Short mmCIF file of C-alpha atoms in Angstrom, two decimals:
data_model
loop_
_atom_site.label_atom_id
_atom_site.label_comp_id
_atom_site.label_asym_id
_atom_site.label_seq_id
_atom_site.Cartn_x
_atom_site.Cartn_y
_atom_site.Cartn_z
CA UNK A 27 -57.71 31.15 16.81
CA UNK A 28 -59.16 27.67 15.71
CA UNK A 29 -62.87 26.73 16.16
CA UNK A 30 -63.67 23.48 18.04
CA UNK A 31 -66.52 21.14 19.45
CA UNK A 32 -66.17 20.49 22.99
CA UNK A 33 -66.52 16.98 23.16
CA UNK A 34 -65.17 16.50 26.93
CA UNK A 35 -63.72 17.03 29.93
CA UNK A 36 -60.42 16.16 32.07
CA UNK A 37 -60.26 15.80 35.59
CA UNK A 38 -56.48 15.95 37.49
CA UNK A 39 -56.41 16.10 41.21
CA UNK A 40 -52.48 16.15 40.92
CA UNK A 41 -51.70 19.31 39.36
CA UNK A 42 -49.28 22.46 39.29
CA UNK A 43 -51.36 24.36 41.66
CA UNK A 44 -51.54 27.86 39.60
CA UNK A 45 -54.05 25.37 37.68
CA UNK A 46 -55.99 24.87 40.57
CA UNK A 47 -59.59 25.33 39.83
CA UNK A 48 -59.38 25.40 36.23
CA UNK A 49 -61.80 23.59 34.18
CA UNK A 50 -60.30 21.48 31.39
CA UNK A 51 -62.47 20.97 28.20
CA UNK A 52 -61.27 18.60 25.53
CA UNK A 53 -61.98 20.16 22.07
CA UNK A 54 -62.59 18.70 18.55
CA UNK A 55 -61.19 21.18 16.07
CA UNK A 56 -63.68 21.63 12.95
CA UNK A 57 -63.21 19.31 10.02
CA UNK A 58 -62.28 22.41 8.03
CA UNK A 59 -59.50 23.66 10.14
CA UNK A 60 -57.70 20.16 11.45
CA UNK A 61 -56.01 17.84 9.09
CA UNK A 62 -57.34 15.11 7.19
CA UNK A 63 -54.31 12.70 8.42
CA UNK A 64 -54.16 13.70 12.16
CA UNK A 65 -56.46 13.56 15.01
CA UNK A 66 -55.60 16.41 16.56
CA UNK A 67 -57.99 16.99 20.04
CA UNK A 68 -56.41 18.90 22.58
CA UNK A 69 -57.17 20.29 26.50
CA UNK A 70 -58.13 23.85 26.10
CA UNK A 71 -58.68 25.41 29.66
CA UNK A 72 -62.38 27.33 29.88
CA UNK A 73 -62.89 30.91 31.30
CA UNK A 74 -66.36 31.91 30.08
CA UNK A 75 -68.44 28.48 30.85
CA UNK A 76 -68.41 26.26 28.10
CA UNK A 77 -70.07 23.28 28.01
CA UNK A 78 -69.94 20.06 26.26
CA UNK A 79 -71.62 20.36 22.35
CA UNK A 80 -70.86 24.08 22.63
CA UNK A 81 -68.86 25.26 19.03
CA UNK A 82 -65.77 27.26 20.73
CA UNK A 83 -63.13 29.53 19.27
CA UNK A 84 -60.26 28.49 20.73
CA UNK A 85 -56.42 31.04 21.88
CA UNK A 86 -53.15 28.76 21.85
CA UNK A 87 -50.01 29.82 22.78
CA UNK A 88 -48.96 32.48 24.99
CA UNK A 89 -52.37 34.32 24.06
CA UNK A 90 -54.24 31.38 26.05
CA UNK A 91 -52.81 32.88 29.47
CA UNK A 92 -54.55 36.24 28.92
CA UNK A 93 -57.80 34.24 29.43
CA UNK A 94 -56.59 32.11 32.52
CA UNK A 95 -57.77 33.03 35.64
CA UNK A 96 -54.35 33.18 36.39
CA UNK A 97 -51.90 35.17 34.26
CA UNK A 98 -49.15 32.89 35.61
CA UNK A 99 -51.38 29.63 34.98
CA UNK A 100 -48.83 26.86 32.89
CA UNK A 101 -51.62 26.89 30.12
CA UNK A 102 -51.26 27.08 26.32
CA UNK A 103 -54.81 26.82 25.19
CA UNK A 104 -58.61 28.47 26.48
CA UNK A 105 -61.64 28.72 25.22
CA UNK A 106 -62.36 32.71 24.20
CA UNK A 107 -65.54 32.58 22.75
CA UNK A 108 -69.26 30.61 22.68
CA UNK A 109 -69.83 30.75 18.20
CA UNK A 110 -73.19 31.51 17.51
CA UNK A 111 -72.58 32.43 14.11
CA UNK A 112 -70.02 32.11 10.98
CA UNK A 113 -69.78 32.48 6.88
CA UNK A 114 -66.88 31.19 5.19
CA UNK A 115 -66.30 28.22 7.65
CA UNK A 116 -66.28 25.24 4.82
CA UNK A 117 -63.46 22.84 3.73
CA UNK B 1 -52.59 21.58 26.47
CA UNK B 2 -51.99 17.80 25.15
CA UNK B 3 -52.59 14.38 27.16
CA UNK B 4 -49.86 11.70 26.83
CA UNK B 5 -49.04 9.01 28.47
CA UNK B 6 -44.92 8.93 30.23
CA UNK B 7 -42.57 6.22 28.49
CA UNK B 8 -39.20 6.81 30.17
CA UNK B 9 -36.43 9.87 30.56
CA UNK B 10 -33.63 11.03 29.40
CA UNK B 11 -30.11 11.99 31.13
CA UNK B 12 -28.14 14.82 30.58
CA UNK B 13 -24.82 15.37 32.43
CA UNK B 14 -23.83 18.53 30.08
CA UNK B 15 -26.82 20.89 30.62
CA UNK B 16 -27.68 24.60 30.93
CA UNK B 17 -26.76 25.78 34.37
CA UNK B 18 -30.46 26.41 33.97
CA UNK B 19 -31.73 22.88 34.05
CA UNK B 20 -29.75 21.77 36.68
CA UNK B 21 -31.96 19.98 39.01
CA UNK B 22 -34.84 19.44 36.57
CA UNK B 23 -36.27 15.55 35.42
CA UNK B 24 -37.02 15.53 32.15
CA UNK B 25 -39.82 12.50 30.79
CA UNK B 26 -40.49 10.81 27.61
CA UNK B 27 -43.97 11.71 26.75
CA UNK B 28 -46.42 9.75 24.25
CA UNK B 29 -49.34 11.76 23.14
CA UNK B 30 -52.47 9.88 23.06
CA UNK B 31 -53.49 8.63 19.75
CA UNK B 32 -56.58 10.96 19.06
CA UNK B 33 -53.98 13.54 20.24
CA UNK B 34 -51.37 12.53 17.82
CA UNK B 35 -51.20 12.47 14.11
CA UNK B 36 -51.17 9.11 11.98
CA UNK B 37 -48.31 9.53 9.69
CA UNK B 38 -45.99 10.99 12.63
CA UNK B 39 -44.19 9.91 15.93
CA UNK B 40 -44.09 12.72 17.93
CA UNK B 41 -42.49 11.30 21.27
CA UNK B 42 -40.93 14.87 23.27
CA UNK B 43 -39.24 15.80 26.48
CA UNK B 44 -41.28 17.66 28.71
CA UNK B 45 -40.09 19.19 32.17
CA UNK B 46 -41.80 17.00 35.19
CA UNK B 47 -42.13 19.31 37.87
CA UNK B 48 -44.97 17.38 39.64
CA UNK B 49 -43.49 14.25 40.51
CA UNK B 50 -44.79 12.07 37.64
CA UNK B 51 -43.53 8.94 36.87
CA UNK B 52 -43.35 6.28 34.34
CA UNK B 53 -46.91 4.85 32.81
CA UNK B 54 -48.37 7.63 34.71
CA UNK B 55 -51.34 9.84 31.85
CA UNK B 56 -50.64 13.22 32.14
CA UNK B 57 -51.28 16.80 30.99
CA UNK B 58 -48.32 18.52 29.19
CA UNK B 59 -47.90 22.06 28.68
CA UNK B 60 -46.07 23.40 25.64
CA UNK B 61 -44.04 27.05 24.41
CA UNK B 62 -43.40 29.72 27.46
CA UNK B 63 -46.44 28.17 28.86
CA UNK B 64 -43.54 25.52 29.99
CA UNK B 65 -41.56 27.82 31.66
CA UNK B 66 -44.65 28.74 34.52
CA UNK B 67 -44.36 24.96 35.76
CA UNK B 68 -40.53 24.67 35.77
CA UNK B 69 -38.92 25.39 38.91
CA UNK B 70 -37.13 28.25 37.51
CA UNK B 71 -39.05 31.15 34.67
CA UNK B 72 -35.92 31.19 33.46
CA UNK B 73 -35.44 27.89 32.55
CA UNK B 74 -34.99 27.44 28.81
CA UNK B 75 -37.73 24.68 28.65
CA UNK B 76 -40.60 24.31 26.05
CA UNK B 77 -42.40 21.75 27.29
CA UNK B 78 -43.73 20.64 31.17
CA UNK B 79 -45.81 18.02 32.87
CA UNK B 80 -48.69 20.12 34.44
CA UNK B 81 -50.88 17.41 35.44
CA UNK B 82 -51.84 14.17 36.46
CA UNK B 83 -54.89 12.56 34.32
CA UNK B 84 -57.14 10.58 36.87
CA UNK B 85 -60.29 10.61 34.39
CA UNK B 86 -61.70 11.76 31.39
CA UNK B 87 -64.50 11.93 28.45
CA UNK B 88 -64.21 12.61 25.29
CA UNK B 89 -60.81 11.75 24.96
CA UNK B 90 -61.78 9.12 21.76
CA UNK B 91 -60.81 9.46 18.20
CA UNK C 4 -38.13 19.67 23.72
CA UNK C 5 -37.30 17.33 21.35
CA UNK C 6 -34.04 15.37 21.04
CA UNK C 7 -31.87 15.23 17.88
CA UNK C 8 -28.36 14.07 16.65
CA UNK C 9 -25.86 17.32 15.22
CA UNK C 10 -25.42 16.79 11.74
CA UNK C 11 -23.27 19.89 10.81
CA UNK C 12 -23.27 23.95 10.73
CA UNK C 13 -23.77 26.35 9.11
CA UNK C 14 -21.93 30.10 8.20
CA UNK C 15 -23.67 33.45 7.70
CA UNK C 16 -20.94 36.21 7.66
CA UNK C 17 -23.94 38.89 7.44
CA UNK C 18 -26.03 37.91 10.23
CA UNK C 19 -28.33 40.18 12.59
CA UNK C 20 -25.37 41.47 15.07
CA UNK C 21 -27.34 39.91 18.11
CA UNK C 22 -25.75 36.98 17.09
CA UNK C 23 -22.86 37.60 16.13
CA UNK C 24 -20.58 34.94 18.05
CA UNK C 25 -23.21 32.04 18.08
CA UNK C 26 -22.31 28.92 16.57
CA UNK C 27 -25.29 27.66 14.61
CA UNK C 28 -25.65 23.63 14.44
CA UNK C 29 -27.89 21.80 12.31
CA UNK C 30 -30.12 19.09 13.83
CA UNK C 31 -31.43 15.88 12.88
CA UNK C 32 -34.22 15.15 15.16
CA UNK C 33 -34.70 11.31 16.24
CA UNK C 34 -36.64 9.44 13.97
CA UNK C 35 -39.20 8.62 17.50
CA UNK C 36 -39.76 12.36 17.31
CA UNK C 37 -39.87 12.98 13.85
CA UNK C 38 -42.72 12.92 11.04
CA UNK C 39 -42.32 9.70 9.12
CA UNK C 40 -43.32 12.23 6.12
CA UNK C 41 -41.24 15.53 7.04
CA UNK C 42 -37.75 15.68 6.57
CA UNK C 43 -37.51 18.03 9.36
CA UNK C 44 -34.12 19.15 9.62
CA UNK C 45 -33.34 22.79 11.60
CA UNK C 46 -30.78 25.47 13.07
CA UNK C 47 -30.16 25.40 16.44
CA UNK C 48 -27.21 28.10 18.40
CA UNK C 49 -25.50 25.79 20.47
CA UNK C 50 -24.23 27.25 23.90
CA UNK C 51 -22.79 24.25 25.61
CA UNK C 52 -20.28 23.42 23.38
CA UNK C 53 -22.17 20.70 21.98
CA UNK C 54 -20.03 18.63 18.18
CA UNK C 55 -21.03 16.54 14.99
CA UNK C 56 -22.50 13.57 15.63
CA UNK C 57 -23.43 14.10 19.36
CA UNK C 58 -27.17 13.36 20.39
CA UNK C 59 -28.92 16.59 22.33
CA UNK C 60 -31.92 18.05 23.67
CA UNK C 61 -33.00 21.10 21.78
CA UNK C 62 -35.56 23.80 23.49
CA UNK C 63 -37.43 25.73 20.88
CA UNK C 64 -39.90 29.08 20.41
CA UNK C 65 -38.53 31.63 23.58
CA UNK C 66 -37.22 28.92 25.44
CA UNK C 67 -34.23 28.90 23.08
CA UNK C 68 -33.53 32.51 24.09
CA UNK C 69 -33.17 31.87 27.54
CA UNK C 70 -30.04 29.45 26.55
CA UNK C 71 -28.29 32.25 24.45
CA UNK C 72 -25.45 34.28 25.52
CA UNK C 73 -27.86 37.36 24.56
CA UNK C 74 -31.60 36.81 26.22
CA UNK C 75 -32.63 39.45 22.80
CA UNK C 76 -30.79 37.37 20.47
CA UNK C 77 -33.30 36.29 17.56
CA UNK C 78 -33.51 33.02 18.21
CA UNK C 79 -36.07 30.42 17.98
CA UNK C 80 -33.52 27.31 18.74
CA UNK C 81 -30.90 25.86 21.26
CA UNK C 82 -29.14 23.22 21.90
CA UNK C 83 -29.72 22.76 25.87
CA UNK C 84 -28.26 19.63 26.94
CA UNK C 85 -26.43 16.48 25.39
CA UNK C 86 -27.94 13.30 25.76
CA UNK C 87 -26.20 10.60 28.00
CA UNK C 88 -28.83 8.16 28.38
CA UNK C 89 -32.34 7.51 27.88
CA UNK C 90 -35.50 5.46 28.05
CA UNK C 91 -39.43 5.13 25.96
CA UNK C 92 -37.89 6.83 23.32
CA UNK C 93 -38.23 4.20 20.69
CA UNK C 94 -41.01 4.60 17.99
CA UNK D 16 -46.28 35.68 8.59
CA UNK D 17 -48.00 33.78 6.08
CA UNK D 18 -50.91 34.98 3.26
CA UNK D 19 -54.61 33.69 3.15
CA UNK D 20 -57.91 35.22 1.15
CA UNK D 21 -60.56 36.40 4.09
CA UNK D 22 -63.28 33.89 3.48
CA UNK D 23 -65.81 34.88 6.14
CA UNK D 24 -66.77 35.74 9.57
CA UNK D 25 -67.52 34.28 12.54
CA UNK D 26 -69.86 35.99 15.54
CA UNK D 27 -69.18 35.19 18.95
CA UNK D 28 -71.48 37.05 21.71
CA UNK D 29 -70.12 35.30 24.67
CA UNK D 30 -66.67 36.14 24.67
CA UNK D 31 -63.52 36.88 26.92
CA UNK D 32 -64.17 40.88 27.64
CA UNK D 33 -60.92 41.65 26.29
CA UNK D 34 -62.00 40.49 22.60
CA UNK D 35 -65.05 42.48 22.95
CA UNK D 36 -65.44 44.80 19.93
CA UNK D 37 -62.91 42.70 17.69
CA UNK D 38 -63.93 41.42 14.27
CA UNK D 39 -62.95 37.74 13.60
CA UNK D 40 -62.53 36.95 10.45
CA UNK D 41 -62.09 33.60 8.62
CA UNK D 42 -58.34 32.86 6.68
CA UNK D 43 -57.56 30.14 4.57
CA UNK D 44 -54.03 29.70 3.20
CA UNK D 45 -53.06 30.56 -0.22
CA UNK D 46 -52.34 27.06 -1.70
CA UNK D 47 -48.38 27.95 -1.78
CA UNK D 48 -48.64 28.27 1.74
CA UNK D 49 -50.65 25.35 2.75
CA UNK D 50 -50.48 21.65 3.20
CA UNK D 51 -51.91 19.27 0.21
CA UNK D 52 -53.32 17.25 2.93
CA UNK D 53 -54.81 19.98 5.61
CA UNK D 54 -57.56 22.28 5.66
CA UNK D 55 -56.21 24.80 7.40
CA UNK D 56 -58.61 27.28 7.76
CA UNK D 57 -58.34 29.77 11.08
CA UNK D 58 -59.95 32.55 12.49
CA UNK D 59 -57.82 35.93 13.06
CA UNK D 60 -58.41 39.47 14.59
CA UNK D 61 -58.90 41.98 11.81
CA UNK D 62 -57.50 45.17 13.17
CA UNK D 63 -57.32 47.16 9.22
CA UNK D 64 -60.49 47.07 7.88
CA UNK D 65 -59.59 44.12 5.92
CA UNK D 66 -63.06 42.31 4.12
CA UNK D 67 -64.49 39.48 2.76
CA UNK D 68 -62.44 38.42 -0.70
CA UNK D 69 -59.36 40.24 0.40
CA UNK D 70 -55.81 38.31 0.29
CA UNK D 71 -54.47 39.39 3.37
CA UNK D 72 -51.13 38.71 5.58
CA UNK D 73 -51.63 37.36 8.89
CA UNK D 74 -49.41 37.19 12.12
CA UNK D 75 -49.22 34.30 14.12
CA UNK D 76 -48.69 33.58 17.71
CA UNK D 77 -47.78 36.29 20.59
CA UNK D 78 -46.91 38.72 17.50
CA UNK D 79 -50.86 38.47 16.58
CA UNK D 80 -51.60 40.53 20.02
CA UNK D 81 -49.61 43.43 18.78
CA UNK D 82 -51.95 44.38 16.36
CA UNK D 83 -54.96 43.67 18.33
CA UNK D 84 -56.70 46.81 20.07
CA UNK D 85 -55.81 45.85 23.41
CA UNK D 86 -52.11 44.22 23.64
CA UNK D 87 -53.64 41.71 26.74
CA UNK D 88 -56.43 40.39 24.26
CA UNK D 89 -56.38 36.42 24.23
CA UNK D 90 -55.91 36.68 20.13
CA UNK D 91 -53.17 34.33 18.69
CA UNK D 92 -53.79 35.66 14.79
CA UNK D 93 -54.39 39.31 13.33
CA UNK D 94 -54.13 40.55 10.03
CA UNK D 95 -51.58 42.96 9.37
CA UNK D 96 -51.59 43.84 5.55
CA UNK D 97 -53.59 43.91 2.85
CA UNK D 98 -51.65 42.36 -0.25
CA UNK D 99 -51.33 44.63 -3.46
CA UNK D 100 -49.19 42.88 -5.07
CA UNK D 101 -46.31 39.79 -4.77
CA UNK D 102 -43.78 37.29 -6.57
CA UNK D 103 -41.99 34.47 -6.04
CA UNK D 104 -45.61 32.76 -4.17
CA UNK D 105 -46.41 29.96 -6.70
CA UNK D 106 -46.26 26.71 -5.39
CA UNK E 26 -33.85 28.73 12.90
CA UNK E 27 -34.61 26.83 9.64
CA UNK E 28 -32.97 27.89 6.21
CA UNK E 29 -34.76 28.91 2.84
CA UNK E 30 -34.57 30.49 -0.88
CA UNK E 31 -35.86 34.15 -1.27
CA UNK E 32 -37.85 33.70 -3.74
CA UNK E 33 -40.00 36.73 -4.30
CA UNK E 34 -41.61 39.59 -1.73
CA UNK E 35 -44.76 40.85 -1.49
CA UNK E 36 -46.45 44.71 -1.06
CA UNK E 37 -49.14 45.89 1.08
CA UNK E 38 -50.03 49.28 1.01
CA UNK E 39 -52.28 49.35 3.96
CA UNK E 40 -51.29 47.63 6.67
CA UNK E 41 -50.17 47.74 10.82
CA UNK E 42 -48.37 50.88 11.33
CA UNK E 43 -45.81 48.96 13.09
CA UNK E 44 -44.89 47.41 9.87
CA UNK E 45 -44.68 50.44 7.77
CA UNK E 46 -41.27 50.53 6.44
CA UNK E 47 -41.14 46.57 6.53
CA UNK E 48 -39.62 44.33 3.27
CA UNK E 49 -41.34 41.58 3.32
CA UNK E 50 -39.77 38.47 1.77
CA UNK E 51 -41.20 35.48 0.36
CA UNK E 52 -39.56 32.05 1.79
CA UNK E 53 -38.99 28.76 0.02
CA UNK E 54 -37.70 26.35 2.75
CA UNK E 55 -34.79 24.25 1.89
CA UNK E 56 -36.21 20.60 1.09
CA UNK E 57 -34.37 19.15 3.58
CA UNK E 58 -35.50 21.55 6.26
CA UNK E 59 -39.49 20.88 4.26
CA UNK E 60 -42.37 18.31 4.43
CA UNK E 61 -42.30 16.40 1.40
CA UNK E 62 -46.34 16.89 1.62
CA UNK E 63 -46.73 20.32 2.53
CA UNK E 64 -45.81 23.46 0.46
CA UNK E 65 -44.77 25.91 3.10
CA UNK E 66 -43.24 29.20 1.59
CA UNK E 67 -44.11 31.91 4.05
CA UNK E 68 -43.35 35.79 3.88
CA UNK E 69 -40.35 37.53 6.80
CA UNK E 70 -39.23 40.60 7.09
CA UNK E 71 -36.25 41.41 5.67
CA UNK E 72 -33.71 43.40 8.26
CA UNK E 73 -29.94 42.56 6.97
CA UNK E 74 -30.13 43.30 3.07
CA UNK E 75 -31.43 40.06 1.90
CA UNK E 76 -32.40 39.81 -1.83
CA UNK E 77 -34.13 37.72 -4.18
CA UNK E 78 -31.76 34.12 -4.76
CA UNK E 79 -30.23 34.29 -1.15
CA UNK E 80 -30.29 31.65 1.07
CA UNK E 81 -31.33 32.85 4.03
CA UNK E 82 -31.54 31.81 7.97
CA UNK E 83 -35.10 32.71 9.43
CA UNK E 84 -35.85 33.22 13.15
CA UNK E 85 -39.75 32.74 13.45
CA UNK E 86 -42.39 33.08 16.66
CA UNK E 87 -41.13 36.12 19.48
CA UNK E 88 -37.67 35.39 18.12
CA UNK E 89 -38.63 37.43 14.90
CA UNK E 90 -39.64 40.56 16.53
CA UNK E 91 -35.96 41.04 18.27
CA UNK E 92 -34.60 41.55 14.28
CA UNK E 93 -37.20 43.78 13.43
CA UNK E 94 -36.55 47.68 12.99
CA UNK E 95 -39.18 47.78 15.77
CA UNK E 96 -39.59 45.18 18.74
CA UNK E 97 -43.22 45.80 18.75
CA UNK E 98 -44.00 45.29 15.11
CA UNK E 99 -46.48 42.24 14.90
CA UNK E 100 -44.28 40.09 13.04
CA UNK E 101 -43.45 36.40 13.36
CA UNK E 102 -40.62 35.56 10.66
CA UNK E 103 -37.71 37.77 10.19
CA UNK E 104 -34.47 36.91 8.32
CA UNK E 105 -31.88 37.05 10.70
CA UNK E 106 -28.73 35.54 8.43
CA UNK E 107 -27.49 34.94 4.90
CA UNK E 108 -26.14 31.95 4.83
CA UNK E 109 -22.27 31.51 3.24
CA UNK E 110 -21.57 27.57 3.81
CA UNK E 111 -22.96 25.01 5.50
CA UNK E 112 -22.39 21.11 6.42
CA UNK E 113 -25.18 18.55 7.44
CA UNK E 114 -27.94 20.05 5.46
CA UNK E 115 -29.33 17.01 2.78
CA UNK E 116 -31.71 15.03 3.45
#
């Protein structure tokens, strides 16, 4: 899993409809696990309320259906955890 | 999931039996989606009736295969949605 | 999936026996989907009877296995389709 | 799989239920297994009592749930070994 | 599938149970199949006989676990080939 900021959120009325009332958060990974040369934000669907500012650990992959409402939801990436806490986090 | 934005298609007579039927887009990822130093245009699966110019939400790995018309489709990569807004989206 | 031109082949003799028949091609992919910093050539099984020098569509991760003759061949690469036409996929 | 020294911990107390109880721990790359330009640190399930200053090998992807407690837990990295000994991993 | 040098293999005493009974190779990837920035040797299991020197074909992601002893060992490399000859490879 990667930790992230949530810096947004995505709205898309037209979607495949095993998405349908997902909420899609746009996350920031943390300096020390993105690249230096990329800017690498992605659309991580949320299952345990996460809000905007909140530092998230992130599932991608097949592991991100697990924690879809859905486990036939078209998603590769949810939020799995609200970080309160962390050692060993710096670049 | 990643956000791009739909540049054209791609036509392929000789297919799998598979992917008979399917369109398959150009997608662009958005620039704070993408890395600097790389192009990383792909073919994603459109099974939501995008269309050229059109922002939308991709899906990638067997999380591809949910949207496709077929779970058996050997596709790693589908449109899933439709971007009408979004925040947080900047680099 | 990303779309790349067949550059050659390659031969293993001792080879997992779930793929034993395959015909393993090595692709190029197009410089609009490549890193301008990677030279990121790889092994696809081709099961469409796909040659040197054509340009094809390659699914990867479990996609690929879907395209095999044998859906629990070890596989993480196939050629699906070859390329006819296409538009947006310039750099 | 690639290996990585265990550099920390994070705590997450809202969580998806199905990671409740894991231990997430904190990888970063050996340097022969990482980019020059990254800092690709991650966060992974420990499922073998694996600690802080340990050099560790990690599975990535749907692989990673097989070694979690529960085989449906939304976890796309576990640790799998502790390294005693290698060659061949210089840079 | 890309292609790499064995160049070494690493022990782990304790690890997954899944695994015991495992070789686990280190990987060199060919340069042409390498970023020029990135050193990327990762460690596979071993199921055909592959030694130190070979040049090997790896199968990584779900594909790996179909060439392991086990189909639900929590790996996500596994060699799957040794490679005799092959055309299309430089860079």
């Amino acid at each position: 899993m990667i930790i992230g900021k949530v810096t947004g959120s995505v709205v898309a009325t037209r979607k495949n409809e095993k998405l349908i009332g997902s909420k899609f958060l746009v996350i920031e990974p943390l300096k020390s696990m993105a690249s230096e040369i990329a800017s690498d934000k992605f659309v991580a669907v949320d299952s345990i309320g996460a809000g905007i500012g909140d530092i998230v650990m992130v599932a991608r992959g097949s592991a991100a259906r697990l924690a879809c409402d859905r486990e036939d939801a078209p998603c590769d990436a949810a939020v799995v955890g609200i970080i309160d806490d962390g050692t060993g986090l710096e670049k």
